[in-house]
Coordinates of C-alpha atoms and ligand atoms in Angstrom, one line a residue:
M1 CA 93.4 85.2 101.3
Q2 CA 90.7 82.6 100.5
L3 CA 89.5 81.8 97.1
L4 CA 86.0 83.1 97.9
E5 CA 87.5 86.3 99.0
L6 CA 89.5 86.7 95.8
Y7 CA 86.4 86.0 93.8
K8 CA 84.5 88.7 95.7
K9 CA 87.3 91.1 95.1
M10 CA 87.4 90.3 91.4
L11 CA 83.7 90.5 90.9
P12 CA 83.5 94.3 90.5
Y13 CA 86.0 94.0 87.6
I14 CA 84.1 91.2 85.9
L15 CA 80.6 92.5 86.4
P16 CA 80.8 95.2 83.7
Y17 CA 81.3 92.4 81.1
K18 CA 78.4 90.3 82.2
R19 CA 77.2 89.7 78.7
M20 CA 80.6 88.6 77.5
V21 CA 80.8 86.2 80.4
V22 CA 77.4 84.7 79.6
A23 CA 78.3 84.3 75.9
T24 CA 81.6 82.6 76.8
L25 CA 79.8 80.3 79.2
A26 CA 77.1 79.4 76.6
L27 CA 79.8 78.6 74.0
T28 CA 81.6 76.5 76.6
F29 CA 78.5 74.5 77.2
V30 CA 78.0 73.8 73.5
G31 CA 81.7 72.9 73.3
S32 CA 81.4 70.4 76.1
F33 CA 78.7 68.5 74.1
A34 CA 80.8 68.5 71.0
A35 CA 83.8 67.1 72.9
Q36 CA 81.9 63.9 73.7
V37 CA 80.9 63.2 70.1
N38 CA 84.2 61.4 69.2
A39 CA 83.8 58.9 72.0
L40 CA 80.2 58.2 71.1
I41 CA 80.9 57.8 67.4
L42 CA 83.9 55.5 68.1
K43 CA 81.7 53.3 70.2
Y44 CA 79.0 53.3 67.5
T45 CA 81.6 52.5 64.8
V46 CA 83.2 49.6 66.6
D47 CA 79.9 48.1 67.5
S48 CA 78.4 48.5 64.0
I49 CA 81.6 47.1 62.3
S50 CA 81.6 44.1 64.6
V51 CA 78.0 43.4 63.8
L52 CA 78.7 43.7 60.1
M53 CA 81.6 41.4 60.4
V54 CA 79.7 38.7 62.3
A55 CA 76.7 38.9 60.0
R56 CA 79.0 38.9 56.9
E57 CA 77.0 41.8 55.4
P58 CA 78.1 43.1 51.9
L59 CA 80.8 45.8 51.8
S60 CA 78.4 48.5 50.6
K61 CA 76.8 48.6 54.0
G62 CA 80.2 49.2 55.5
F63 CA 80.8 52.1 53.2
Y64 CA 77.4 53.6 54.0
L65 CA 78.3 53.4 57.7
L66 CA 81.7 55.1 57.1
G67 CA 80.0 57.8 55.0
T68 CA 77.6 58.6 57.7
I69 CA 80.3 58.7 60.4
T70 CA 82.5 61.0 58.2
I71 CA 79.7 63.5 57.7
I72 CA 78.9 63.5 61.5
L73 CA 82.5 63.9 62.5
L74 CA 83.3 66.7 60.0
S75 CA 80.1 68.6 60.9
K76 CA 80.9 68.3 64.5
E77 CA 84.4 69.6 63.9
L78 CA 83.1 72.5 61.9
I79 CA 80.7 73.5 64.8
N80 CA 83.5 72.9 67.2
S81 CA 85.9 75.3 65.4
V82 CA 83.4 78.1 65.4
V83 CA 82.6 77.4 69.1
Q84 CA 86.3 77.3 70.0
F85 CA 87.1 80.4 68.2
G86 CA 84.2 82.3 69.8
Q87 CA 85.0 80.9 73.2
K88 CA 88.7 81.7 73.0
F89 CA 88.1 85.1 71.5
Y90 CA 85.6 86.2 74.1
G91 CA 87.7 84.7 76.9
E92 CA 90.7 86.7 75.6
K93 CA 88.7 89.8 75.2
L94 CA 87.5 89.5 78.8
R95 CA 91.1 89.0 79.9
I96 CA 92.3 92.1 78.1
F97 CA 89.4 94.3 79.3
I98 CA 89.7 93.2 82.9
T99 CA 93.5 93.6 82.9
R100 CA 93.1 97.1 81.6
D101 CA 90.5 98.0 84.2
I102 CA 92.6 96.6 87.1
S103 CA 95.8 98.4 85.9
Q104 CA 94.0 101.6 85.6
S105 CA 92.3 101.3 89.0
I106 CA 95.5 100.7 90.8
V107 CA 97.1 103.8 89.3
E108 CA 94.1 105.9 90.1
R109 CA 94.0 104.5 93.6
I110 CA 97.6 105.1 94.6
L111 CA 97.5 108.6 93.3
T112 CA 95.1 109.4 96.1
Y113 CA 97.3 108.1 98.8
R114 CA 99.2 110.0 101.4
M115 CA 102.9 110.9 101.2
E116 CA 103.7 108.2 103.8
F117 CA 102.6 105.5 101.4
Y118 CA 105.3 106.7 99.0
T119 CA 108.0 107.2 101.6
S120 CA 107.4 103.9 103.4
K121 CA 110.1 101.3 103.1
E122 CA 107.9 98.5 101.8
N123 CA 106.9 100.7 98.9
E124 CA 110.3 101.6 97.6
S125 CA 109.8 102.2 93.9
G126 CA 111.2 98.9 92.7
K127 CA 109.3 96.8 95.2
L128 CA 106.0 98.6 94.6
Q129 CA 106.4 98.2 90.9
T130 CA 107.1 94.5 91.2
R131 CA 104.2 93.9 93.5
I132 CA 101.8 95.7 91.2
D133 CA 103.2 93.9 88.1
L134 CA 103.1 90.5 89.7
G135 CA 99.6 91.1 91.1
I136 CA 98.2 92.2 87.7
S137 CA 99.9 89.4 85.8
S138 CA 98.7 86.7 88.2
L139 CA 95.2 88.0 88.3
T140 CA 95.2 88.2 84.5
R141 CA 96.4 84.6 84.2
L142 CA 93.7 83.5 86.6
V143 CA 91.0 85.2 84.5
Q144 CA 92.5 83.8 81.3
N145 CA 92.8 80.3 82.6
F146 CA 89.4 80.3 84.0
F147 CA 87.6 81.4 80.8
I148 CA 89.9 79.9 78.2
D149 CA 91.4 76.7 79.7
I150 CA 89.7 75.6 82.8
L151 CA 86.1 76.2 82.2
P152 CA 85.9 74.2 78.9
L153 CA 87.9 71.3 80.4
F154 CA 85.7 71.1 83.4
A155 CA 82.5 71.3 81.4
N156 CA 83.9 68.4 79.3
A157 CA 84.7 66.5 82.4
I158 CA 81.3 66.8 83.9
M159 CA 79.6 65.9 80.6
A160 CA 81.9 62.9 80.2
L161 CA 81.2 61.8 83.8
I162 CA 77.4 62.0 83.2
L163 CA 77.8 59.8 80.1
M164 CA 79.9 57.3 82.0
F165 CA 77.2 57.0 84.7
Y166 CA 74.6 56.7 82.0
A167 CA 76.6 53.9 80.4
N168 CA 77.3 52.0 83.7
F169 CA 77.1 53.0 87.3
Y170 CA 80.3 51.2 88.3
V171 CA 82.4 52.7 85.6
G172 CA 81.0 56.1 86.6
M173 CA 82.0 55.4 90.2
V174 CA 85.6 54.6 89.3
S175 CA 86.0 57.9 87.6
L176 CA 84.3 59.7 90.4
T177 CA 86.5 58.2 93.1
I178 CA 89.6 59.2 91.3
I179 CA 88.6 62.9 91.4
P180 CA 88.7 63.4 95.2
I181 CA 92.0 61.5 95.4
Y182 CA 93.5 63.8 92.8
F183 CA 92.1 66.9 94.5
Y184 CA 93.7 65.7 97.8
I185 CA 97.1 65.1 96.2
S186 CA 97.0 68.5 94.4
Q187 CA 96.1 70.2 97.6
L188 CA 98.9 68.6 99.4
Q189 CA 101.2 69.7 96.6
A190 CA 99.9 73.2 96.7
D191 CA 100.3 73.5 100.5
K192 CA 103.8 72.2 100.4
L193 CA 104.7 74.7 97.8
S194 CA 103.0 77.8 99.1
G195 CA 105.8 78.7 101.6
F196 CA 108.3 78.6 98.7
R197 CA 106.1 80.7 96.5
R198 CA 105.8 83.4 99.2
R199 CA 109.5 83.4 99.6
M200 CA 110.0 83.6 95.9
R201 CA 107.9 86.7 95.7
N202 CA 110.1 88.4 98.3
Y203 CA 113.2 87.4 96.4
R204 CA 111.9 88.8 93.2
E205 CA 111.0 92.1 94.8
T206 CA 114.3 92.4 96.6
K207 CA 116.2 91.5 93.5
N208 CA 114.5 94.1 91.3
N209 CA 114.9 96.7 93.9
G210 CA 118.6 95.7 94.2
I211 CA 119.2 96.4 90.6
I212 CA 117.5 99.8 90.7
T213 CA 119.6 100.8 93.7
L214 CA 122.7 99.6 91.9
I215 CA 122.0 101.8 89.0
E216 CA 121.2 104.8 91.2
S217 CA 124.4 104.4 93.2
I218 CA 126.8 103.4 90.4
T219 CA 129.0 106.5 90.8
V220 CA 129.6 105.8 94.4
I221 CA 130.1 102.1 93.8
K222 CA 132.7 102.8 91.1
S223 CA 134.5 105.5 93.0
F224 CA 134.9 103.3 96.0
V225 CA 135.7 100.3 93.8
R226 CA 133.0 98.2 95.4
E227 CA 131.9 96.4 92.3
K228 CA 133.0 93.0 93.8
L229 CA 131.1 93.7 97.1
E230 CA 128.0 94.6 95.2
A231 CA 128.2 91.6 92.9
K232 CA 128.6 89.4 96.0
R233 CA 125.6 90.9 97.6
H234 CA 123.6 90.2 94.5
Q235 CA 125.0 86.7 94.3
D236 CA 123.8 85.8 97.8
I237 CA 120.3 86.7 96.8
Q238 CA 120.6 84.7 93.6
F239 CA 122.0 81.6 95.3
E240 CA 119.2 81.6 97.9
M241 CA 116.7 82.1 95.1
T242 CA 118.1 79.1 93.1
E243 CA 118.0 76.9 96.1
N244 CA 114.4 77.8 96.7
Q245 CA 113.6 77.2 93.0
L246 CA 115.2 73.8 93.0
V247 CA 113.3 72.6 96.0
T248 CA 110.1 73.9 94.5
R249 CA 110.7 72.0 91.2
K250 CA 111.7 68.8 93.0
T251 CA 108.5 68.8 95.1
S252 CA 106.4 69.5 92.0
F253 CA 108.0 66.6 90.1
I254 CA 107.5 64.1 92.9
F255 CA 103.8 65.0 93.1
E256 CA 103.5 64.8 89.3
S257 CA 104.7 61.3 89.3
I258 CA 102.3 60.3 92.1
K259 CA 99.4 61.8 90.2
S260 CA 100.3 60.1 87.0
F261 CA 100.4 56.8 88.8
V262 CA 97.0 57.3 90.3
E263 CA 95.6 58.2 86.9
Q264 CA 97.0 55.1 85.3
I265 CA 95.4 53.0 88.1
G266 CA 92.1 54.5 87.0
V267 CA 92.7 53.6 83.4
V268 CA 93.6 50.0 84.3
I269 CA 90.5 49.6 86.5
I270 CA 88.3 51.0 83.8
I271 CA 89.7 48.6 81.2
I272 CA 89.4 45.5 83.5
L273 CA 85.9 46.5 84.6
T274 CA 84.6 47.2 81.0
A275 CA 86.3 44.0 79.7
Y276 CA 84.4 42.1 82.4
F277 CA 81.1 43.5 81.4
V278 CA 81.8 42.9 77.7
L279 CA 82.7 39.3 78.5
N280 CA 79.6 38.6 80.5
G281 CA 77.6 40.0 77.7
S282 CA 76.1 43.1 79.4
M283 CA 78.1 45.5 77.1
T284 CA 79.2 45.5 73.5
I285 CA 82.9 45.6 72.6
G286 CA 82.7 49.3 71.6
A287 CA 82.3 50.1 75.3
I288 CA 86.0 49.6 76.0
M289 CA 87.1 52.4 73.7
F290 CA 84.1 54.5 74.7
H291 CA 84.9 54.3 78.4
I292 CA 88.6 54.9 78.0
M293 CA 87.9 58.0 75.9
L294 CA 85.4 59.3 78.4
F295 CA 87.8 58.6 81.3
N296 CA 90.3 60.6 79.4
N297 CA 87.9 63.5 79.1
V298 CA 87.4 63.3 82.9
S299 CA 91.0 63.0 83.7
A300 CA 92.3 65.7 81.3
P301 CA 91.2 68.7 83.4
I302 CA 92.0 66.9 86.6
R303 CA 95.5 66.5 85.3
Q304 CA 95.6 70.3 85.0
L305 CA 94.4 70.6 88.5
H306 CA 97.8 71.2 90.0
R307 CA 98.3 73.9 87.5
I308 CA 95.1 75.5 88.4
Y309 CA 96.0 75.1 92.0
D310 CA 99.3 76.7 91.3
E311 CA 97.8 79.6 89.5
V312 CA 95.0 80.1 92.0
N313 CA 97.6 80.0 94.7
D314 CA 99.8 82.4 92.8
A315 CA 96.8 84.7 92.4
L316 CA 96.0 84.3 96.1
I317 CA 99.5 85.2 97.2
Y318 CA 100.4 87.9 94.6
S319 CA 97.0 89.4 94.7
E320 CA 97.2 89.7 98.4
G321 CA 100.0 92.3 98.1
F322 CA 98.1 93.8 95.2
F323 CA 94.8 94.2 96.9
D324 CA 96.5 95.4 100.0
I325 CA 97.7 98.3 97.9
I326 CA 94.3 98.9 96.3
E327 CA 92.4 98.6 99.5
S328 CA 94.5 100.7 101.9
D329 CA 91.7 103.0 102.6
H330 CA 93.6 104.4 105.6
Q331 CA 96.3 105.5 103.1
K332 CA 93.9 107.8 101.4
E333 CA 94.5 111.5 101.9
S334 CA 92.1 113.1 104.3
S335 CA 90.4 116.3 103.4
G336 CA 88.1 118.8 104.9
T337 CA 85.5 120.7 103.0
Y338 CA 86.3 124.4 103.7
K339 CA 87.0 126.4 100.6
P340 CA 87.1 130.2 101.2
D341 CA 86.8 132.6 98.3
K342 CA 90.2 134.0 99.0
I343 CA 93.3 133.1 101.0
K344 CA 95.1 135.9 102.8
G345 CA 98.0 133.8 103.9
F346 CA 98.1 134.3 107.7
I347 CA 99.7 131.1 109.0
E348 CA 99.9 130.1 112.6
V349 CA 101.6 127.0 113.9
R350 CA 100.6 126.2 117.5
N351 CA 102.3 123.7 119.7
V352 CA 103.0 121.3 116.9
D353 CA 104.7 118.0 117.6
F354 CA 105.4 115.7 114.6
T355 CA 106.7 112.2 114.3
Y356 CA 107.2 110.6 110.9
P357 CA 105.5 107.2 110.3
N358 CA 108.8 105.4 110.7
G359 CA 109.1 106.8 114.3
T360 CA 111.5 109.7 113.7
N361 CA 110.6 112.6 116.0
A362 CA 111.0 115.7 113.8
L363 CA 109.2 118.5 115.6
Y364 CA 108.6 119.3 119.3
D365 CA 106.1 121.9 120.5
V366 CA 106.8 124.3 117.6
S367 CA 104.8 127.6 117.5
F368 CA 105.2 130.6 115.3
S369 CA 103.2 132.7 113.0
I370 CA 103.7 134.1 109.5
K371 CA 102.2 137.3 108.4
P372 CA 100.5 137.5 105.0
N373 CA 102.2 139.0 102.0
E374 CA 105.7 139.0 103.4
T375 CA 108.7 136.7 103.1
S376 CA 109.7 134.7 106.1
A377 CA 112.7 132.4 106.3
L378 CA 113.1 129.1 108.2
V379 CA 116.7 128.9 109.4
G380 CA 118.4 126.0 111.1
L381 CA 121.1 123.3 110.7
S382 CA 120.3 120.5 108.4
G383 CA 117.9 118.0 110.1
A384 CA 116.4 120.8 112.3
G385 CA 112.9 120.2 110.8
K386 CA 112.6 122.9 108.2
S387 CA 111.3 120.8 105.4
T388 CA 109.1 118.9 107.8
I389 CA 107.3 122.2 108.5
I390 CA 106.8 122.7 104.8
N391 CA 105.5 119.1 104.5
L392 CA 102.9 119.9 107.3
L393 CA 101.9 123.2 105.8
D394 CA 101.3 121.5 102.4
K395 CA 99.2 118.9 104.2
F396 CA 101.5 116.1 103.0
Y397 CA 101.5 115.0 106.6
Q398 CA 99.4 115.9 109.7
P399 CA 100.8 117.2 113.0
T400 CA 100.9 114.5 115.6
K401 CA 99.9 117.1 118.2
G402 CA 99.0 120.7 118.1
S403 CA 97.4 122.5 115.1
I404 CA 98.1 124.7 112.2
F405 CA 95.8 127.5 111.3
L406 CA 95.5 129.3 108.0
D407 CA 93.6 132.6 108.2
G408 CA 92.4 131.5 111.6
I409 CA 90.9 128.2 110.4
D410 CA 92.4 124.8 111.2
L411 CA 94.3 123.5 108.2
N412 CA 92.5 120.1 108.7
L413 CA 89.2 121.7 107.9
Y414 CA 90.3 122.9 104.5
D415 CA 89.8 120.9 101.3
T416 CA 93.2 119.4 100.7
N417 CA 93.2 120.0 96.9
F418 CA 92.1 123.6 97.5
I419 CA 95.0 124.2 99.8
R420 CA 97.5 122.7 97.3
N421 CA 96.0 124.7 94.5
N422 CA 96.7 127.8 96.6
I423 CA 100.3 126.9 97.5
G424 CA 103.3 126.9 95.2
L425 CA 106.2 124.7 96.0
V426 CA 109.7 125.2 94.7
L427 CA 112.2 122.5 95.7
Q428 CA 115.9 122.2 95.6
K429 CA 115.7 120.1 92.5
N430 CA 112.4 120.7 90.7
H431 CA 111.0 117.9 88.8
I432 CA 111.1 118.4 85.1
F433 CA 108.8 116.0 83.3
K434 CA 109.7 114.2 80.1
G435 CA 108.5 116.5 77.3
T436 CA 108.9 120.0 75.9
I437 CA 109.6 123.2 77.8
K438 CA 106.1 124.4 77.0
E439 CA 104.5 121.2 78.4
N440 CA 106.6 121.6 81.6
I441 CA 105.5 125.2 82.1
M442 CA 101.9 124.3 81.4
Y443 CA 101.9 121.8 84.2
G444 CA 101.0 124.8 86.3
K445 CA 97.9 125.5 84.3
P446 CA 96.9 122.9 81.8
D447 CA 94.6 125.2 79.8
A448 CA 97.1 128.1 79.6
T449 CA 97.3 130.1 76.4
E450 CA 100.5 130.7 74.4
Q451 CA 100.5 134.3 75.7
E452 CA 100.1 133.3 79.3
I453 CA 103.0 130.8 78.9
T454 CA 105.4 133.5 77.4
E455 CA 104.3 135.9 80.1
A456 CA 105.1 133.5 82.8
A457 CA 108.4 132.7 81.3
T458 CA 109.2 136.4 80.9
K459 CA 108.4 137.0 84.6
A460 CA 110.7 134.1 85.5
Y461 CA 113.4 135.7 83.4
I462 CA 113.8 132.7 81.1
H463 CA 111.8 133.7 78.1
E464 CA 114.8 135.1 76.2
Q465 CA 116.9 132.0 76.7
I466 CA 114.0 129.8 75.6
S467 CA 113.5 131.9 72.5
A468 CA 117.1 131.6 71.6
L469 CA 116.9 127.8 71.4
P470 CA 116.5 126.4 67.9
Q471 CA 113.1 124.8 68.8
G472 CA 112.1 127.5 71.3
Y473 CA 109.3 126.4 73.6
E474 CA 109.1 123.0 71.8
S475 CA 112.6 122.1 73.0
D476 CA 113.2 119.1 75.2
A477 CA 113.1 120.4 78.8
N478 CA 115.7 117.9 80.0
L479 CA 118.3 119.7 77.9
L480 CA 118.1 122.8 80.1
S481 CA 120.7 123.5 82.8
G482 CA 119.9 123.3 86.5
G483 CA 119.4 127.0 86.8
Q484 CA 117.2 127.1 83.7
Q485 CA 115.1 124.2 85.0
Q486 CA 114.6 126.0 88.3
R487 CA 113.3 129.0 86.4
I488 CA 111.0 126.8 84.4
A489 CA 109.6 125.7 87.8
I490 CA 109.2 129.3 88.8
A491 CA 107.4 130.0 85.5
R492 CA 105.1 127.1 86.3
L493 CA 104.3 128.9 89.5
F494 CA 103.6 132.2 87.9
L495 CA 101.0 130.4 85.8
K496 CA 99.6 128.7 88.8
N497 CA 99.6 132.1 90.6
P498 CA 99.1 130.9 94.2
P499 CA 98.9 133.4 97.1
I500 CA 101.3 131.3 99.2
I501 CA 104.7 130.1 98.1
F502 CA 107.2 127.7 99.8
L503 CA 110.7 127.7 98.6
D504 CA 112.8 124.8 99.9
E505 CA 116.4 125.6 99.2
P506 CA 115.6 126.7 95.7
T507 CA 119.2 127.6 94.9
A508 CA 121.0 124.9 96.8
S509 CA 121.9 122.8 93.8
L510 CA 122.9 125.7 91.6
D511 CA 126.3 127.4 91.0
A512 CA 126.9 131.0 91.9
I513 CA 126.2 132.4 88.5
A514 CA 122.9 130.5 88.2
T515 CA 122.0 131.6 91.8
E516 CA 122.6 135.2 90.8
Q517 CA 120.6 134.8 87.7
I518 CA 117.7 133.2 89.4
K519 CA 117.6 135.9 92.1
K520 CA 115.6 138.2 89.9
S521 CA 112.9 135.6 89.2
L522 CA 112.7 134.7 92.9
D523 CA 112.3 138.3 93.8
A524 CA 109.6 138.6 91.2
I525 CA 107.6 135.7 92.4
K526 CA 107.8 136.8 96.1
E527 CA 106.1 140.0 95.4
G528 CA 102.6 140.4 97.0
R529 CA 102.6 136.8 98.3
T530 CA 103.1 135.0 101.5
V531 CA 106.4 133.3 101.1
I532 CA 108.3 130.9 103.3
I533 CA 111.9 130.3 102.2
I534 CA 114.3 127.7 103.5
S535 CA 117.8 128.6 102.4
H536 CA 121.5 128.4 103.2
S537 CA 122.1 131.6 101.3
I538 CA 122.8 134.6 103.5
S539 CA 121.4 137.1 101.1
Q540 CA 118.1 135.2 100.9
I541 CA 117.9 134.9 104.6
I542 CA 118.6 138.5 105.5
D543 CA 116.1 139.6 102.8
A544 CA 113.4 138.0 104.8
K545 CA 111.2 140.2 107.0
N546 CA 110.7 137.5 109.6
I547 CA 113.1 134.7 110.6
V548 CA 112.1 131.5 112.4
V549 CA 115.0 129.7 113.9
L550 CA 114.8 125.9 114.4
E551 CA 117.1 123.7 116.4
K552 CA 116.7 120.0 116.7
G553 CA 113.0 120.1 116.0
R554 CA 112.3 123.0 118.3
C555 CA 111.6 126.6 117.4
V556 CA 114.1 128.6 119.4
E557 CA 114.1 132.2 118.1
I558 CA 111.8 134.4 116.0
G559 CA 112.4 137.9 114.8
D560 CA 114.1 140.0 112.1
H561 CA 117.7 139.7 111.2
E562 CA 119.0 142.6 113.3
S563 CA 117.1 141.6 116.5
L564 CA 118.1 137.9 116.2
Y565 CA 121.7 138.9 115.6
D566 CA 121.7 141.0 118.7
L567 CA 120.3 138.0 120.7
K568 CA 123.7 136.3 120.2
G569 CA 121.9 132.9 120.3
T570 CA 121.4 130.1 117.7
Y571 CA 120.8 132.5 114.8
F572 CA 123.9 134.4 115.7
Q573 CA 125.9 131.2 115.6
I574 CA 124.5 130.0 112.3
F575 CA 124.9 133.4 110.8
T576 CA 128.5 133.8 112.0
A577 CA 129.4 130.3 110.7
M578 CA 128.0 131.2 107.3
T579 CA 129.9 134.5 107.1
N580 CA 133.1 132.9 108.3
S581 CA 132.8 130.2 105.6
L582 CA 132.7 133.1 103.1
N583 CA 136.1 134.4 104.4
I584 CA 134.9 137.9 104.3
D585 CA 138.2 139.5 105.3
K586 CA 139.9 138.0 102.3
I587 CA 137.0 139.0 100.0
N588 CA 137.2 142.6 101.4
Q589 CA 140.9 142.7 100.7
T590 CA 140.4 141.5 97.1
M591 CA 137.5 143.9 96.4
A592 CA 139.2 146.9 98.0
Ligands
ADP601 P1 115.8 120.0 107.4 O1 114.8 120.4 106.3 O2 115.8 121.1 108.5 O3 117.1 119.6 107.0 P2 114.0 117.8 107.8 O4 112.7 118.4 108.1 O5 114.2 117.3 106.4 O6 115.2 118.8 108.2 O7 114.2 116.6 108.8 C1 113.9 116.6 110.2 C2 114.1 115.2 110.7 O8 113.1 114.3 110.1 C3 115.4 114.5 110.4 O9 115.8 113.8 111.5 C4 115.1 113.6 109.2 O10 115.9 112.5 109.2 C5 113.7 113.2 109.5 N1 112.9 113.0 108.2 C6 112.8 113.8 107.2 N2 112.0 113.3 106.2 C7 111.6 112.1 106.7 C8 110.7 111.0 106.2 N3 110.1 111.1 105.0 N4 110.6 109.9 107.0 C9 111.2 109.8 108.1 N5 112.0 110.8 108.7 C10 112.2 111.9 108.0

């Protein structure tokens, strides 16, 4: 990314604070005048004192001179303090406001993105987080440096340069020639370092992600006693990173020395040149100090040039990843506009093929239909494509080929949010948000009344258990057991009250007792709605009116339990395997 491009991208975030920017710039301008006063006063003092000394004037004249200088210097310092305060404060305020806006906009942005953005490998949670954090902090630093450090320094430099040219053309030229040399060296330095920086970013992302994975997999790591292996893996990244860091530092230091040397050459030339002019009588002695101080004002910001380069380059590199995220328009979820008054729930899947963004073929030519207001089951071995169908029906992904119709209208034509508002999803493990039970149930309807909440909980057969807790509905939801959390999720759905419900292995992670308990709430929610259930539980499957059997991404059989059983095909095999695993003979003997 080029600097100009970065500037353009930042502009929308800076524009709302136009007035603050102008105020900061104005203060900077005043400050740059004040910064030259010392040099001017010093020249005046040296020249005046040498005149006094040569003319052998009385001491009182000298005191008068010192008094005047003191007053000027102190007044200037007073003005300077006010200016600096204002300049720093407004600069900082800008930084804080702009950071806030950028952070907010990225969150708002990614929330609108498609599922594939979240499931793609490059956006694994640790990596995404690091990329966002580094992007924000480097942009923030850029804004801060620009308004607080760089701008005043450069304003000073330009002012000092003008004064130097005003004093003497040749002296001005010396300073002016140093600047491009410095620029050139700084650029060389920056170019040399950019590859390392890019690599460093990768290391950081990988490292952070590595630690997160480590924590997530700790049980497996420990049970296989693979601590050493994991430590070694981490060490390899660390070592590569260290090497990279050392090379970066070494290169930086070499360039620093070169630049220091160039600067000193400038100082020496200025001294010699001015001394020559003083000796040939075209300048007063005060000019020596004056020029050195001015040169210092010119070289101070130039000395910072590499830092600015570094930071601009950081911003260019890190913000690249950041703006990539913010600008992935193709990642935005698509939506139609169709919003009927009512959804009946007649679903038709016609010749659907689906391939995940990573290239996994999940569905081939799948066709089936689901009647409204009854429960259908998707049956198949794991990996057959059952959850994929739910993903497509919820518009999380779009079919690669073929179409899905809801009440006779292509799903693509529907407003995506409208569809999701009319679909309830219960997963194997439902997400319980940090917060109270009440807040978690209310997620289904943020403006629900107390009464609606208790009603929903009652329908989900969880109200009594919640009431028995010391803090009732205000208890921490994370304290609930798996089965209870699942019923909270169902209560959430009762509040949402959608006509269509998808249950994706709702009892798979529960024990037998919890499954038994939850059955009633599941039966309650199914009533009068179009329900698709994916389950490995025989009772839930044979309860379904309609069964769609999937095998390796293909829809192989459709029908009710009895007819499919009689077919003696895939369903028959799966069903027999399920019953065999139950060891029904033994159970019968026990129960008899
Ligand atoms: P089921 O629900 O029947 O167990 P899935 O629909 O989850 O099966 O998976 C079908 C196929 O799609 C599998 O090969 C699985 O690995 C793949 N798959 C599932 N989710 C994703 C995803 N987010 N990205 C890529 N491939 C996926």
